């Protein structure tokens, strides 16, 4: 079931390729992002959110609310809860 309308910016994480990392860095700011490349698990990044540091894996969405706070939403949950109304590059 979809929630009431909410307006926020969102970026889907495409993995640790350099171009994807640059997109995330531009979206959340370099001070809010850390990159991890573990030997035995899928590579991921950590994004600083209101609740603390959260892991972001390929396919997850990074959300930015009107106050500038970030949160992380798993791809499955995002698809169930939200409908994208406008696509484009963030500013």
Short mmCIF file of C-alpha atoms in Angstrom, two decimals:
data_model
loop_
_atom_site.label_atom_id
_atom_site.label_comp_id
_atom_site.label_asym_id
_atom_site.label_seq_id
_atom_site.Cartn_x
_atom_site.Cartn_y
_atom_site.Cartn_z
CA UNK A 1 0.00 0.00 0.00
CA UNK A 2 1.39 3.39 -0.97
CA UNK A 3 1.72 6.12 1.61
CA UNK A 4 0.39 9.64 1.29
CA UNK A 5 2.30 11.80 -1.20
CA UNK A 6 5.78 12.80 -0.11
CA UNK A 7 8.23 14.94 -1.99
CA UNK A 8 11.93 14.14 -1.83
CA UNK A 9 14.93 13.58 -4.05
CA UNK A 10 16.12 10.02 -4.59
CA UNK A 11 19.15 8.39 -6.16
CA UNK A 12 19.41 4.67 -6.87
CA UNK A 13 22.89 3.34 -6.09
CA UNK A 14 24.39 1.61 -9.13
CA UNK A 15 27.42 0.02 -7.46
CA UNK A 16 30.98 1.01 -6.75
CA UNK A 17 31.96 1.89 -10.32
CA UNK A 18 33.67 5.27 -10.34
CA UNK A 19 30.82 6.98 -12.22
CA UNK A 20 28.26 5.70 -9.69
CA UNK A 21 30.42 6.82 -6.77
CA UNK A 22 30.73 10.28 -8.30
CA UNK A 23 26.92 10.48 -8.61
CA UNK A 24 26.50 9.55 -4.93
CA UNK A 25 29.26 11.94 -3.83
CA UNK A 26 27.54 14.75 -5.72
CA UNK A 27 24.15 13.83 -4.21
CA UNK A 28 25.09 13.34 -0.53
CA UNK A 29 28.38 15.23 -0.29
CA UNK A 30 31.83 13.74 0.18
CA UNK A 31 31.70 14.16 3.98
CA UNK A 32 28.55 11.99 4.19
CA UNK A 33 29.83 8.98 2.21
CA UNK A 34 32.30 6.17 2.86
CA UNK A 35 33.20 3.37 0.41
CA UNK A 36 33.88 -0.22 1.50
CA UNK A 37 35.12 -3.03 -0.71
CA UNK A 38 35.20 -6.17 1.46
CA UNK A 39 36.87 -9.31 0.17
CA UNK A 40 33.96 -11.74 0.77
CA UNK A 41 30.85 -9.60 0.44
CA UNK A 42 29.31 -7.31 -2.12
CA UNK A 43 30.92 -3.88 -2.13
CA UNK A 44 28.85 -1.15 -0.53
CA UNK A 45 28.96 2.39 0.73
CA UNK A 46 27.97 3.95 4.03
CA UNK A 47 25.84 7.10 4.05
CA UNK A 48 25.39 9.31 7.10
CA UNK A 49 21.66 9.60 7.93
CA UNK A 50 19.61 11.17 10.71
CA UNK A 51 19.65 7.77 12.47
CA UNK A 52 23.40 7.29 12.01
CA UNK A 53 25.52 5.52 9.41
CA UNK A 54 23.58 3.20 7.07
CA UNK A 55 24.87 0.68 4.54
CA UNK A 56 23.84 1.14 0.91
CA UNK A 57 24.18 -1.76 -1.54
CA UNK A 58 23.70 -1.85 -5.31
CA UNK A 59 20.02 -1.20 -6.13
CA UNK A 60 19.20 0.57 -2.85
CA UNK A 61 17.79 4.09 -2.94
CA UNK A 62 19.25 7.08 -1.11
CA UNK A 63 16.50 9.55 -0.20
CA UNK A 64 16.99 13.23 0.63
CA UNK A 65 14.11 15.01 2.36
CA UNK A 66 13.22 18.70 2.21
CA UNK A 67 15.35 19.40 5.30
CA UNK A 68 18.44 17.88 3.66
CA UNK A 69 18.48 14.68 5.74
CA UNK A 70 19.28 11.36 4.07
CA UNK A 71 17.76 7.93 4.54
CA UNK A 72 18.24 4.60 2.81
CA UNK A 73 15.48 2.45 1.32
CA UNK A 74 15.92 -1.07 -0.05
CA UNK A 75 14.91 -1.42 -3.71
CA UNK A 76 11.97 -3.78 -2.99
CA UNK A 77 10.52 -1.47 -0.34
CA UNK A 78 10.99 1.60 -2.52
CA UNK A 79 9.09 -0.05 -5.39
CA UNK A 80 6.25 -0.99 -3.02
CA UNK A 81 5.98 2.39 -1.27
CA UNK A 82 6.77 5.06 -3.83
CA UNK A 83 5.99 6.06 -7.37
CA UNK A 84 8.55 8.08 -9.27
CA UNK A 85 6.79 11.14 -10.70
CA UNK A 86 9.76 12.86 -12.31
CA UNK A 87 13.08 11.51 -13.51
CA UNK A 88 16.16 13.54 -14.14
CA UNK A 89 19.54 14.59 -12.83
CA UNK A 90 19.76 16.07 -9.36
CA UNK A 91 21.15 19.55 -8.87
#
